[in-house]
Coordinates of C-alpha atoms in Angstrom, one line a residue:
Chain A
X1 CA 17.6 -9.1 -64.8
X2 CA 19.0 -12.3 -64.0
X3 CA 16.0 -14.7 -63.2
X4 CA 17.0 -18.0 -61.6
X5 CA 16.0 -21.2 -63.7
X6 CA 15.3 -24.6 -62.4
X7 CA 15.2 -26.7 -65.5
X8 CA 13.4 -30.1 -65.4
X9 CA 14.6 -32.7 -68.1
X10 CA 18.0 -33.7 -69.1
X11 CA 17.5 -34.4 -72.8
X12 CA 18.9 -32.5 -75.6
X13 CA 17.2 -29.2 -74.7
X14 CA 17.1 -29.3 -71.1
X15 CA 21.0 -29.5 -71.7
X16 CA 21.2 -26.6 -74.2
X17 CA 19.0 -24.7 -71.5
X18 CA 21.5 -25.5 -68.9
X19 CA 24.8 -24.5 -71.4
X20 CA 23.2 -21.3 -72.7
X21 CA 21.5 -19.9 -70.1
X22 CA 24.1 -17.5 -69.2
X23 CA 24.7 -16.1 -72.3
X24 CA 21.3 -14.8 -72.0
X25 CA 21.8 -13.2 -68.4
X26 CA 20.1 -15.9 -66.6
X27 CA 21.5 -18.8 -64.6
X28 CA 20.2 -22.3 -63.7
X29 CA 19.7 -23.2 -59.9
X30 CA 18.1 -26.6 -60.2
X31 CA 18.6 -28.9 -63.0
X32 CA 16.8 -32.8 -62.6
X33 CA 16.9 -36.0 -64.8
X34 CA 13.9 -38.3 -64.7
X35 CA 15.9 -39.8 -61.5
X36 CA 18.1 -37.2 -59.4
X37 CA 18.4 -33.8 -59.2
X38 CA 21.0 -31.0 -58.3
X39 CA 21.1 -27.4 -57.2
X40 CA 23.1 -24.4 -56.6
X41 CA 21.9 -21.4 -55.6
X42 CA 24.4 -19.5 -56.8
X43 CA 24.2 -21.3 -60.4
X44 CA 25.3 -24.6 -61.2
X45 CA 28.1 -25.1 -63.6
X46 CA 27.3 -26.6 -66.7
X47 CA 29.8 -28.5 -67.4
X48 CA 30.4 -30.4 -64.0
X49 CA 26.7 -31.8 -64.5
X50 CA 27.3 -33.0 -67.9
X51 CA 30.0 -34.9 -66.6
X52 CA 28.3 -36.4 -63.8
X53 CA 25.5 -37.2 -66.0
X54 CA 27.8 -38.9 -68.4
X55 CA 30.1 -40.7 -65.8
X56 CA 27.4 -42.0 -63.3
X57 CA 23.9 -41.9 -65.2
X58 CA 22.7 -38.8 -62.5
X59 CA 22.9 -35.1 -62.6
X60 CA 23.2 -35.2 -58.3
X61 CA 22.4 -37.0 -55.0
X62 CA 18.3 -35.2 -54.4
X63 CA 15.4 -36.6 -55.8
X64 CA 13.7 -35.0 -58.7
X65 CA 11.6 -33.4 -56.7
X66 CA 13.8 -31.6 -54.5
X67 CA 14.2 -29.0 -57.7
X68 CA 10.7 -27.3 -56.1
X69 CA 12.3 -26.7 -53.1
X70 CA 14.8 -24.4 -54.4
X71 CA 14.8 -20.7 -54.7
X72 CA 13.9 -20.1 -58.3
X73 CA 11.4 -17.8 -60.3
X74 CA 11.1 -19.8 -63.5
X75 CA 10.7 -23.9 -64.4
X76 CA 11.7 -25.1 -67.4
X77 CA 9.1 -28.1 -67.9
X78 CA 11.7 -29.8 -71.1
X79 CA 10.5 -33.8 -69.8
X80 CA 9.1 -35.7 -72.8
X81 CA 5.8 -34.8 -74.3
X82 CA 3.0 -37.2 -73.3
X83 CA -0.8 -37.4 -74.4
X84 CA -3.8 -37.5 -72.6
X85 CA -3.2 -36.0 -69.1
X86 CA 0.1 -34.6 -70.2
X87 CA 1.5 -36.0 -66.9
X88 CA 4.1 -36.0 -65.3
X89 CA 4.5 -32.2 -67.1
X90 CA 1.5 -30.9 -66.3
X91 CA 1.6 -31.8 -62.5
X92 CA 4.8 -29.9 -62.9
X93 CA 3.3 -26.9 -64.1
X94 CA 0.4 -26.8 -61.4
X95 CA 2.9 -26.9 -58.8
X96 CA 5.6 -24.2 -60.3
X97 CA 2.1 -21.9 -60.7
X98 CA 0.9 -22.9 -57.1
X99 CA 4.2 -21.7 -55.8
X100 CA 3.5 -18.2 -58.1
X101 CA 6.5 -19.3 -60.0
X102 CA 6.9 -18.5 -63.5
X103 CA 6.8 -21.1 -66.2
X104 CA 8.4 -21.5 -69.6
X105 CA 7.3 -25.3 -71.4
X106 CA 9.5 -27.2 -74.1
X107 CA 7.1 -30.1 -73.7
X108 CA 3.7 -29.7 -75.8
X109 CA 1.9 -32.0 -73.3
X110 CA 0.4 -29.6 -71.4
X111 CA -0.6 -26.6 -74.3
X112 CA -1.9 -29.7 -76.2
X113 CA -3.7 -31.7 -74.2
X114 CA -4.6 -29.3 -71.2
X115 CA -5.0 -25.6 -72.8
X116 CA -7.7 -24.7 -70.7
X117 CA -6.5 -26.7 -67.5
X118 CA -3.2 -24.8 -67.9
X119 CA -4.7 -21.0 -68.4
X120 CA -7.0 -21.6 -65.3
X121 CA -3.9 -22.6 -63.3
X122 CA -2.1 -19.4 -64.8
X123 CA -5.0 -17.1 -64.0
X124 CA -4.6 -18.0 -60.3
X125 CA -1.2 -17.6 -60.2
X126 CA 1.1 -14.8 -59.8
X127 CA 3.5 -16.4 -62.8
X128 CA 3.1 -17.0 -66.0
X129 CA 3.3 -19.3 -68.7
X130 CA 4.8 -19.1 -71.9
X131 CA 5.4 -21.7 -74.7
X132 CA 7.4 -20.8 -77.4
X133 CA 9.8 -23.7 -78.0
X134 CA 6.5 -26.0 -78.3
X135 CA 6.0 -24.6 -81.5
X136 CA 8.9 -25.2 -84.4
X137 CA 11.9 -24.2 -82.1
X138 CA 13.2 -20.8 -82.3
X139 CA 10.8 -20.2 -85.4
X140 CA 9.3 -17.2 -84.3
X141 CA 5.7 -18.7 -84.4
X142 CA 3.9 -17.8 -81.2
X143 CA 5.6 -14.6 -81.0
X144 CA 4.4 -12.9 -83.9
X145 CA 0.9 -14.6 -83.6
X146 CA 0.9 -12.2 -80.0
X147 CA 2.6 -9.3 -82.0
X148 CA -0.3 -9.5 -84.3
X149 CA -2.9 -10.3 -82.1
X150 CA -4.3 -13.8 -82.3
X151 CA -7.5 -12.4 -83.8
X152 CA -5.9 -10.6 -86.7
X153 CA -4.4 -14.1 -87.4
X154 CA -7.1 -16.2 -89.5
X155 CA -5.4 -19.1 -90.1
X156 CA -1.4 -20.9 -89.9
X157 CA -0.7 -23.5 -91.8
X158 CA 2.7 -25.2 -92.7
X159 CA 5.1 -27.8 -92.3
X160 CA 6.4 -28.5 -88.6
X161 CA 8.1 -32.1 -88.6
X162 CA 11.3 -32.1 -89.6
X163 CA 11.3 -36.0 -89.7
X164 CA 8.2 -36.3 -91.7
X165 CA 9.6 -33.5 -94.5
X166 CA 13.4 -35.0 -94.6
X167 CA 11.8 -38.5 -95.2
X168 CA 9.3 -36.9 -98.1
X169 CA 12.3 -34.5 -99.4
X170 CA 14.5 -37.2 -100.1
X171 CA 11.6 -40.0 -101.6
X172 CA 11.0 -37.1 -104.0
X173 CA 14.6 -36.2 -104.4
X174 CA 15.8 -40.0 -105.1
X175 CA 12.8 -41.4 -106.6
X176 CA 13.6 -43.7 -103.2
X177 CA 10.6 -45.5 -101.6
X178 CA 9.3 -44.9 -97.7
X179 CA 10.8 -47.7 -95.9
X180 CA 14.0 -47.3 -97.8
X181 CA 14.7 -43.4 -96.7
X182 CA 13.6 -44.2 -93.2
X183 CA 15.6 -46.6 -92.7
X184 CA 18.1 -44.1 -94.1
X185 CA 17.0 -41.1 -91.4
X186 CA 16.9 -43.6 -88.7
X187 CA 20.7 -44.0 -89.1
X188 CA 21.6 -40.5 -89.5
X189 CA 19.4 -39.8 -86.3
X190 CA 17.1 -37.6 -88.3
X191 CA 14.6 -40.7 -87.5
X192 CA 13.7 -42.6 -84.3
X193 CA 13.7 -46.6 -84.1
X194 CA 10.2 -45.9 -83.4
X195 CA 9.8 -43.1 -85.6
X196 CA 5.3 -43.2 -85.6
X197 CA 5.3 -39.9 -83.9
X198 CA 6.7 -38.0 -86.4
X199 CA 5.6 -39.9 -89.6
X200 CA 2.1 -40.1 -88.3
X201 CA 1.7 -36.8 -87.9
X202 CA 1.4 -36.9 -84.5
X203 CA 3.9 -34.8 -83.0
X204 CA 3.0 -31.8 -86.2
X205 CA -0.5 -32.0 -85.2
X206 CA 0.1 -31.5 -81.2
X207 CA 2.0 -28.0 -82.8
X208 CA -1.0 -27.1 -84.5
X209 CA -3.4 -28.1 -81.9
X210 CA -1.2 -25.4 -80.0
X211 CA -1.8 -23.0 -82.8
X212 CA -5.2 -23.8 -82.9
X213 CA -5.8 -22.8 -78.8
X214 CA -3.8 -20.1 -79.4
X215 CA -5.9 -18.6 -82.3
X216 CA -8.8 -19.1 -80.7
X217 CA -7.9 -17.3 -77.8
X218 CA -9.7 -19.0 -75.2
X219 CA -13.4 -19.9 -77.4
X220 CA -12.8 -23.5 -78.0
X221 CA -10.3 -25.6 -76.9
X222 CA -8.7 -28.4 -79.0
X223 CA -6.9 -31.6 -78.3
X224 CA -4.9 -34.3 -80.2
X225 CA -8.5 -35.8 -80.6
X226 CA -10.3 -33.4 -81.8
X227 CA -7.8 -33.2 -84.9
X228 CA -7.8 -34.8 -88.3
X229 CA -4.3 -36.8 -88.8
X230 CA -3.0 -38.3 -91.6
X231 CA 0.8 -39.6 -91.5
X232 CA 3.2 -40.4 -94.6
X233 CA 3.7 -43.9 -94.3
X234 CA 1.2 -44.8 -97.1
X235 CA 2.8 -42.2 -99.3
X236 CA 4.1 -44.2 -102.5
X237 CA 7.3 -43.2 -104.1
X238 CA 4.8 -43.2 -107.7
X239 CA 2.6 -40.3 -105.8
X240 CA 6.0 -38.1 -105.9
X241 CA 6.6 -39.0 -109.4
X242 CA 3.7 -38.3 -110.6
X243 CA 3.8 -35.2 -108.1
X244 CA 6.8 -34.0 -110.1
X245 CA 5.7 -34.4 -113.7
X246 CA 3.2 -31.6 -113.0
X247 CA 5.6 -29.7 -111.4
X248 CA 4.5 -30.2 -107.8
X249 CA 5.7 -32.2 -104.4
X250 CA 4.4 -33.7 -101.6
X251 CA 4.4 -32.4 -97.3
X252 CA 2.8 -33.2 -94.9
X253 CA 0.8 -30.1 -94.5
X254 CA -1.1 -28.9 -91.2
X255 CA -3.2 -26.2 -90.8
X256 CA -5.2 -24.8 -87.6
X257 CA -8.0 -22.4 -87.6
X258 CA -10.2 -20.8 -84.7
X259 CA -12.2 -23.9 -86.2
X260 CA -10.1 -26.6 -85.8
X261 CA -7.0 -28.5 -87.1
X262 CA -6.0 -31.0 -90.3
X263 CA -2.6 -33.0 -91.3
X264 CA -2.1 -34.5 -93.8
X265 CA 0.0 -35.0 -97.0
X266 CA -1.0 -32.3 -99.3
X267 CA 0.3 -31.7 -102.9
X268 CA 1.9 -28.8 -102.9
X269 CA 4.0 -26.8 -106.3
X270 CA 7.8 -27.2 -106.3
X271 CA 9.5 -23.8 -105.4
X272 CA 6.9 -22.6 -103.4
X273 CA 7.5 -21.2 -100.0
X274 CA 5.8 -24.7 -98.2
X275 CA 8.2 -27.4 -99.7
X276 CA 10.8 -26.8 -97.7
X277 CA 13.7 -29.7 -97.9
X278 CA 14.8 -31.5 -95.5
X279 CA 14.3 -30.8 -91.7
X280 CA 13.3 -27.3 -92.3
X281 CA 10.1 -26.0 -91.0
X282 CA 8.1 -23.3 -91.5
X283 CA 4.6 -21.8 -90.7
X284 CA 2.7 -19.3 -93.0
X285 CA 0.6 -17.4 -91.0
X286 CA -2.9 -15.5 -92.5
X287 CA -3.5 -12.3 -91.4
X288 CA -6.7 -9.6 -92.0
X289 CA -4.8 -7.0 -92.1
X290 CA -0.6 -7.5 -93.8
X291 CA -1.5 -10.4 -96.2
X292 CA 0.3 -13.4 -95.5
X293 CA 3.7 -13.9 -93.0
X294 CA 6.0 -16.9 -93.4
X295 CA 8.6 -18.2 -91.0
X296 CA 10.5 -20.6 -91.3
X297 CA 14.1 -22.4 -90.0
X298 CA 14.9 -25.1 -87.7
X299 CA 12.1 -26.3 -86.3
X300 CA 14.1 -28.5 -83.7
X301 CA 17.2 -29.5 -82.0
X302 CA 18.6 -29.0 -78.3
X303 CA 20.0 -25.0 -78.9
X304 CA 17.4 -23.8 -81.3
X305 CA 15.1 -24.7 -78.9
X306 CA 16.5 -23.8 -76.1
X307 CA 17.2 -20.6 -77.6
X308 CA 13.2 -20.1 -78.2
X309 CA 13.0 -21.0 -74.2
X310 CA 15.7 -18.5 -73.2
X311 CA 13.6 -15.9 -75.6
X312 CA 10.4 -16.8 -73.4
X313 CA 12.5 -16.2 -69.9
X314 CA 13.4 -12.9 -71.3
X315 CA 10.1 -11.7 -71.6
X316 CA 9.4 -12.3 -68.3
X317 CA 11.6 -9.8 -67.0
Chain B
X1 CA -4.6 -0.5 -72.2
X2 CA -6.2 1.8 -74.3
X3 CA -3.4 4.3 -75.9
X4 CA -4.1 7.6 -77.2
X5 CA -2.1 8.3 -80.8
X6 CA -1.1 11.2 -82.1
X7 CA -0.5 10.7 -85.8
X8 CA 1.6 12.9 -87.9
X9 CA 1.2 11.6 -91.7
X10 CA -1.4 11.1 -93.7
X11 CA -0.3 9.2 -96.5
X12 CA -1.3 5.4 -96.8
X13 CA 0.2 4.5 -93.4
X14 CA -1.0 7.5 -91.5
X15 CA -4.3 6.6 -92.9
X16 CA -4.3 2.9 -92.3
X17 CA -3.6 3.2 -88.9
X18 CA -6.1 5.9 -88.3
X19 CA -8.4 3.4 -90.0
X20 CA -6.9 -0.2 -87.6
X21 CA -6.4 1.7 -83.7
X22 CA -9.4 0.5 -83.3
X23 CA -8.9 -2.9 -84.1
X24 CA -6.2 -3.2 -82.0
X25 CA -8.0 -1.3 -78.9
X26 CA -6.3 2.0 -79.2
X27 CA -7.9 5.8 -80.2
X28 CA -6.8 8.1 -82.6
X29 CA -6.5 11.7 -80.9
X30 CA -5.0 13.6 -83.2
X31 CA -4.1 13.6 -87.0
X32 CA -2.1 15.7 -89.1
X33 CA -1.2 15.7 -92.6
X34 CA 1.7 18.9 -93.9
X35 CA -0.5 21.6 -93.6
X36 CA -3.8 20.9 -90.9
X37 CA -4.2 18.9 -88.1
X38 CA -7.6 17.9 -86.4
X39 CA -7.6 15.9 -83.2
X40 CA -10.9 14.8 -81.0
X41 CA -9.9 13.7 -77.0
X42 CA -12.5 11.0 -77.6
X43 CA -11.1 9.7 -80.8
X44 CA -11.3 10.3 -84.2
X45 CA -13.9 8.8 -86.8
X46 CA -11.8 7.8 -89.4
X47 CA -14.1 8.4 -92.1
X48 CA -14.8 11.9 -91.2
X49 CA -11.2 12.6 -91.7
X50 CA -10.3 11.0 -94.9
X51 CA -14.0 12.4 -96.3
X52 CA -12.5 16.1 -95.4
X53 CA -9.0 15.2 -96.8
X54 CA -10.4 14.1 -100.2
X55 CA -13.2 16.7 -100.2
X56 CA -10.9 20.1 -99.0
X57 CA -7.1 18.6 -99.3
X58 CA -6.8 19.1 -95.3
X59 CA -7.7 17.2 -92.2
X60 CA -8.7 20.5 -90.1
X61 CA -8.6 24.1 -89.5
X62 CA -5.4 23.1 -86.6
X63 CA -1.8 23.9 -87.5
X64 CA -0.4 20.9 -88.2
X65 CA 1.8 21.5 -85.2
X66 CA -0.4 21.8 -82.9
X67 CA -1.5 18.3 -82.7
X68 CA 2.0 18.3 -80.1
X69 CA -0.6 20.2 -77.7
X70 CA -3.0 17.3 -77.4
X71 CA -2.8 15.3 -74.9
X72 CA -1.6 12.2 -76.4
X73 CA 0.3 8.7 -75.4
X74 CA 2.2 7.7 -78.7
X75 CA 3.1 9.8 -81.3
X76 CA 3.1 8.2 -84.4
X77 CA 5.3 9.4 -87.2
X78 CA 4.7 8.5 -90.6
X79 CA 5.9 11.5 -93.0
X80 CA 8.2 10.7 -95.6
X81 CA 11.4 9.5 -94.8
X82 CA 14.1 12.0 -95.4
X83 CA 18.1 11.6 -95.9
X84 CA 21.3 13.6 -93.9
X85 CA 19.6 15.3 -91.0
X86 CA 16.5 13.4 -91.6
X87 CA 14.3 16.4 -90.9
X88 CA 11.7 17.1 -90.2
X89 CA 10.9 14.1 -89.0
X90 CA 13.9 13.8 -86.2
X91 CA 12.8 16.9 -84.8
X92 CA 8.9 15.7 -84.6
X93 CA 10.4 12.6 -82.2
X94 CA 12.7 15.0 -80.2
X95 CA 9.6 17.2 -79.4
X96 CA 7.8 13.9 -78.6
X97 CA 10.6 12.0 -76.5
X98 CA 10.9 15.9 -74.6
X99 CA 7.3 15.8 -73.4
X100 CA 8.0 12.1 -71.9
X101 CA 6.2 10.8 -75.1
X102 CA 6.6 7.4 -76.8
X103 CA 7.6 7.2 -80.4
X104 CA 6.6 4.6 -83.2
X105 CA 8.2 5.4 -86.5
X106 CA 7.0 4.2 -89.7
X107 CA 9.7 6.6 -90.8
X108 CA 13.1 5.3 -91.7
X109 CA 15.1 8.8 -91.6
X110 CA 15.4 9.1 -87.4
X111 CA 16.5 5.3 -87.4
X112 CA 18.8 5.0 -90.3
X113 CA 20.4 8.7 -90.5
X114 CA 20.6 9.9 -86.7
X115 CA 20.3 6.4 -84.6
X116 CA 22.5 7.7 -82.2
X117 CA 21.2 10.8 -81.5
X118 CA 17.9 9.2 -81.2
X119 CA 18.6 6.6 -78.9
X120 CA 20.3 9.6 -76.4
X121 CA 16.9 11.4 -76.8
X122 CA 15.3 8.6 -75.5
X123 CA 17.8 7.7 -72.4
X124 CA 16.8 11.3 -71.3
X125 CA 12.9 10.6 -71.8
X126 CA 10.7 8.8 -70.2
X127 CA 9.1 7.7 -73.7
X128 CA 10.5 4.8 -75.7
X129 CA 11.0 4.3 -79.4
X130 CA 10.4 1.8 -81.5
X131 CA 10.4 1.2 -85.3
X132 CA 9.4 -2.1 -86.5
X133 CA 7.7 -0.5 -89.4
X134 CA 11.2 0.6 -90.9
X135 CA 11.9 -2.4 -91.7
X136 CA 9.7 -5.0 -93.8
X137 CA 6.4 -3.4 -93.4
X138 CA 4.6 -6.7 -91.0
X139 CA 7.6 -9.1 -90.9
X140 CA 8.6 -9.3 -87.8
X141 CA 12.2 -8.8 -88.4
X142 CA 13.0 -6.2 -85.1
X143 CA 11.1 -8.6 -82.8
X144 CA 12.5 -11.5 -83.9
X145 CA 15.8 -10.2 -83.4
X146 CA 14.5 -8.4 -80.0
X147 CA 13.5 -11.7 -79.1
X148 CA 17.0 -13.6 -79.8
X149 CA 19.1 -10.7 -78.3
X150 CA 20.8 -8.5 -81.0
X151 CA 24.3 -10.3 -79.5
X152 CA 23.0 -13.5 -80.7
X153 CA 22.3 -12.3 -84.2
X154 CA 25.7 -12.1 -86.7
X155 CA 23.8 -10.7 -89.8
X156 CA 21.1 -9.8 -91.9
X157 CA 20.9 -10.5 -95.1
X158 CA 17.9 -10.3 -98.0
X159 CA 15.3 -8.6 -99.6
X160 CA 13.4 -5.2 -98.4
X161 CA 12.7 -3.5 -101.9
X162 CA 9.6 -4.9 -103.4
X163 CA 9.8 -2.3 -106.4
X164 CA 13.2 -3.8 -107.4
X165 CA 11.8 -7.1 -106.6
X166 CA 9.5 -7.3 -109.1
X167 CA 11.4 -5.2 -111.7
X168 CA 14.4 -8.6 -111.4
X169 CA 11.0 -10.9 -111.0
X170 CA 9.5 -9.8 -113.9
X171 CA 12.7 -9.3 -116.2
X172 CA 13.6 -13.0 -115.4
X173 CA 10.3 -14.3 -116.2
X174 CA 9.6 -12.7 -119.4
X175 CA 13.1 -11.8 -120.9
X176 CA 12.2 -8.3 -121.0
X177 CA 14.7 -5.3 -120.4
X178 CA 14.7 -3.2 -117.4
X179 CA 13.4 0.3 -119.1
X180 CA 10.3 -2.3 -120.6
X181 CA 9.5 -3.8 -117.2
X182 CA 10.1 -0.3 -115.1
X183 CA 7.8 1.3 -117.3
X184 CA 5.1 -1.4 -116.7
X185 CA 5.7 -1.5 -113.0
X186 CA 4.8 2.5 -113.0
X187 CA 1.7 1.8 -114.8
X188 CA 0.6 -1.0 -112.0
X189 CA 1.5 1.9 -109.2
X190 CA 4.5 -0.3 -108.3
X191 CA 7.4 1.5 -109.4
X192 CA 6.8 5.7 -108.6
X193 CA 7.4 8.2 -111.4
X194 CA 10.7 9.1 -110.2
X195 CA 12.0 5.6 -109.2
X196 CA 15.2 5.6 -108.1
X197 CA 15.1 5.6 -104.1
X198 CA 13.9 2.3 -105.2
X199 CA 15.9 1.3 -108.2
X200 CA 19.1 2.8 -106.8
X201 CA 19.1 0.6 -103.5
X202 CA 18.3 3.9 -101.5
X203 CA 15.3 2.2 -99.8
X204 CA 16.9 -1.2 -99.2
X205 CA 19.9 0.8 -97.7
X206 CA 18.3 2.6 -95.3
X207 CA 16.9 -0.5 -94.0
X208 CA 20.0 -2.9 -93.3
X209 CA 21.7 0.0 -92.1
X210 CA 18.3 -0.1 -89.5
X211 CA 19.8 -3.5 -89.3
X212 CA 23.0 -2.2 -88.8
X213 CA 22.5 0.0 -86.2
X214 CA 20.1 -2.4 -84.0
X215 CA 22.7 -5.8 -84.2
X216 CA 25.9 -3.4 -83.0
X217 CA 23.7 -2.4 -80.7
X218 CA 25.1 0.8 -79.7
X219 CA 28.6 -0.2 -80.3
X220 CA 29.0 1.5 -83.6
X221 CA 26.6 3.7 -85.8
X222 CA 26.1 3.3 -89.1
X223 CA 24.4 5.9 -91.5
X224 CA 23.4 5.7 -95.3
X225 CA 26.6 6.9 -96.2
X226 CA 28.8 4.4 -94.4
X227 CA 26.9 1.6 -96.8
X228 CA 27.9 -0.1 -100.3
X229 CA 24.7 0.3 -102.3
X230 CA 24.8 -0.7 -106.0
X231 CA 21.4 -0.8 -107.5
X232 CA 20.0 -2.5 -110.4
X233 CA 19.6 0.1 -113.0
X234 CA 22.8 -1.8 -115.1
X235 CA 21.4 -5.2 -114.6
X236 CA 21.3 -6.3 -118.0
X237 CA 18.5 -8.7 -118.9
X238 CA 21.2 -11.2 -120.7
X239 CA 22.9 -11.6 -117.2
X240 CA 19.6 -12.7 -116.3
X241 CA 19.2 -14.8 -119.0
X242 CA 22.7 -16.4 -118.5
X243 CA 22.1 -16.7 -114.5
X244 CA 18.9 -18.7 -115.8
X245 CA 20.8 -21.4 -117.9
X246 CA 22.6 -21.7 -114.8
X247 CA 19.9 -22.7 -112.9
X248 CA 20.1 -19.1 -111.0
X249 CA 18.6 -15.6 -110.9
X250 CA 19.5 -11.8 -109.8
X251 CA 18.0 -10.2 -106.9
X252 CA 18.8 -7.1 -105.2
X253 CA 20.3 -8.4 -101.5
X254 CA 21.1 -6.5 -99.0
X255 CA 23.5 -8.0 -96.0
X256 CA 23.6 -6.1 -91.9
X257 CA 26.2 -7.1 -90.0
X258 CA 28.1 -5.4 -87.2
X259 CA 30.7 -4.4 -90.1
X260 CA 28.6 -2.8 -91.7
X261 CA 26.3 -3.1 -94.9
X262 CA 26.0 -3.6 -98.2
X263 CA 23.4 -3.8 -101.0
X264 CA 24.1 -4.8 -104.6
X265 CA 22.6 -7.5 -107.3
X266 CA 23.6 -10.9 -106.5
X267 CA 23.1 -14.2 -108.5
X268 CA 20.9 -16.5 -106.3
X269 CA 19.7 -19.9 -107.2
X270 CA 16.6 -20.2 -108.4
X271 CA 13.8 -21.6 -105.6
X272 CA 15.9 -20.5 -102.7
X273 CA 14.4 -18.7 -100.3
X274 CA 16.4 -15.6 -101.4
X275 CA 13.9 -15.6 -104.6
X276 CA 11.2 -14.0 -103.4
X277 CA 9.3 -13.0 -106.5
X278 CA 7.0 -9.8 -107.1
X279 CA 7.0 -7.9 -104.8
X280 CA 7.5 -9.7 -101.2
X281 CA 10.4 -9.4 -99.1
X282 CA 12.3 -11.7 -97.0
X283 CA 14.9 -11.4 -94.1
X284 CA 17.7 -14.3 -93.4
X285 CA 18.9 -14.2 -89.8
X286 CA 22.1 -15.9 -88.9
X287 CA 22.0 -17.1 -85.4
X288 CA 24.6 -17.9 -83.1
X289 CA 22.7 -20.9 -81.7
X290 CA 19.3 -21.7 -84.0
X291 CA 20.7 -21.7 -87.7
X292 CA 19.5 -19.5 -89.9
X293 CA 15.6 -18.2 -89.5
X294 CA 13.8 -16.8 -92.4
X295 CA 10.9 -14.2 -92.3
X296 CA 8.9 -13.3 -95.3
X297 CA 6.0 -11.3 -96.5
X298 CA 4.7 -7.9 -98.1
X299 CA 7.0 -5.9 -97.2
X300 CA 5.3 -2.4 -98.1
X301 CA 2.0 -1.2 -98.4
X302 CA -0.4 1.0 -95.9
X303 CA -2.2 -1.5 -94.0
X304 CA 0.5 -4.0 -93.5
X305 CA 3.1 -1.1 -92.0
X306 CA -0.1 0.0 -90.2
X307 CA 0.0 -3.5 -88.5
X308 CA 3.7 -2.9 -87.6
X309 CA 3.1 0.2 -86.0
X310 CA 0.0 -1.0 -84.1
X311 CA 1.7 -4.0 -82.9
X312 CA 4.7 -1.6 -82.0
X313 CA 2.3 0.7 -79.8
X314 CA 1.3 -2.6 -77.9
X315 CA 4.6 -3.2 -76.7
X316 CA 4.4 0.6 -75.0
X317 CA 1.3 -0.7 -73.0

């Protein structure tokens, strides 16, 4: 069944959803960036939209809010993640659910910071909320937990920030210090000009908070403030040298259980599943009856995350 | 929704489905081994069934076929995998589908050897066929392909036989030869008295044939005879020593694409994702838009495989 998507957010993820929706049998009927929107009930042509955005800096002539007045089935919320009240993302979700539309989130804010509010709104709506893309891009983390049943998964552990992992991998492989590798990562576009969201562990913590919310299955609610978070700024190159002498290395490891969330640099054996390199991500699920299941891959990127969004859309058919 | 299961096959998998169905919110109303069956419309007590099987060698007083006359929703076909016409498993599936019941397979035969026949029967029935458990136990291989869409996955590659992998891992780690490690694996219960199904690559090939059938999505049909298969009997210990000197090791690697199936011992880098150790399994999916996704874990075992069966059952709700 073809579902009509309204995509809010014109960054890498929103742009890739626009490009790839057709391949998944869906169509984008409305698309908005932070200052404008465009719609077409017969489906937007991706190239036309991208061209206008590049040429004029806007995607269309309408206000962004006009997107909600179009005839769509699924809101794809791909605006930047915000903390605290998770606005304006949360209000976007609220409006779509109030109109009995489905919501697929790439924005982590509403799931990490206002999970109970989100589930309460969903319960009042004909629409459903999906958010696989918020945890590790296309890596099948939430779908696997859903298949196993959240009550049969006792913990989720792993590496869910590619930037921090790239920096730690390079420090270990090249014997370089944090500042040097960070500058290199910024040159390569792997780290942002302000890298604090990644290197201070906030981004990873948000994802593990989402996992804790899913694993606790409504029995408890977690927010970023509930997580114990330590980043990688203070990991000295000498710590990696010492670890290497012992056959180990350091990774920014997160853990979510129904008891809460911790993210911190940890020693892991070299060659262990958790010692993924570069921008790879991995999640290990501890299950009651099926041992440990590992899922890994690229945890970010436009087409990768759009793939997760579109898989979520197909689950709504 | 509680689904009523009829479980055919009283080995490790069938027995674990009987034990765990209640935890997943379902109930087993009929259970059969090769010579008898027992049923209870209010749900069987697992321990009573196991006790009788142990004490008397049968599970009940009825013929195995009586299972089909009970009031069930889902047939769980967990009899041993057979090649060629995949009988008697195929006829069991045929009968359930003819009665418009769902089928969940742990038996690889019907999916690997008669995929087109199976899909044709499914198309005529109100029942659906699920078979996650046939490929890597609880490792979410088929569900991930389904989420991505089979047409967006270009290849599946990996290690899907724990016995062969255990033997190769031990040969490499201990510098022992094939016959020695095989005897050890047999003592540990990791290898069967007749290990040919595992060490000749047949079991892995069946799983990659199933993957090829899923990836080709009805455009082609594969059977075991279409696969190029080479096992591990002739891998000399010296080959592993030579590989190790080069930073590599040997694993029994299978590959499925829409062009077919190959299984053979291959050199892989030590520490690479494919170089799983012991009885671990791994599948790497090459995707069009989301890079390479890896899923790994224990690929066999009663509770592990029963977990996959029960996840499939829940998909039928």
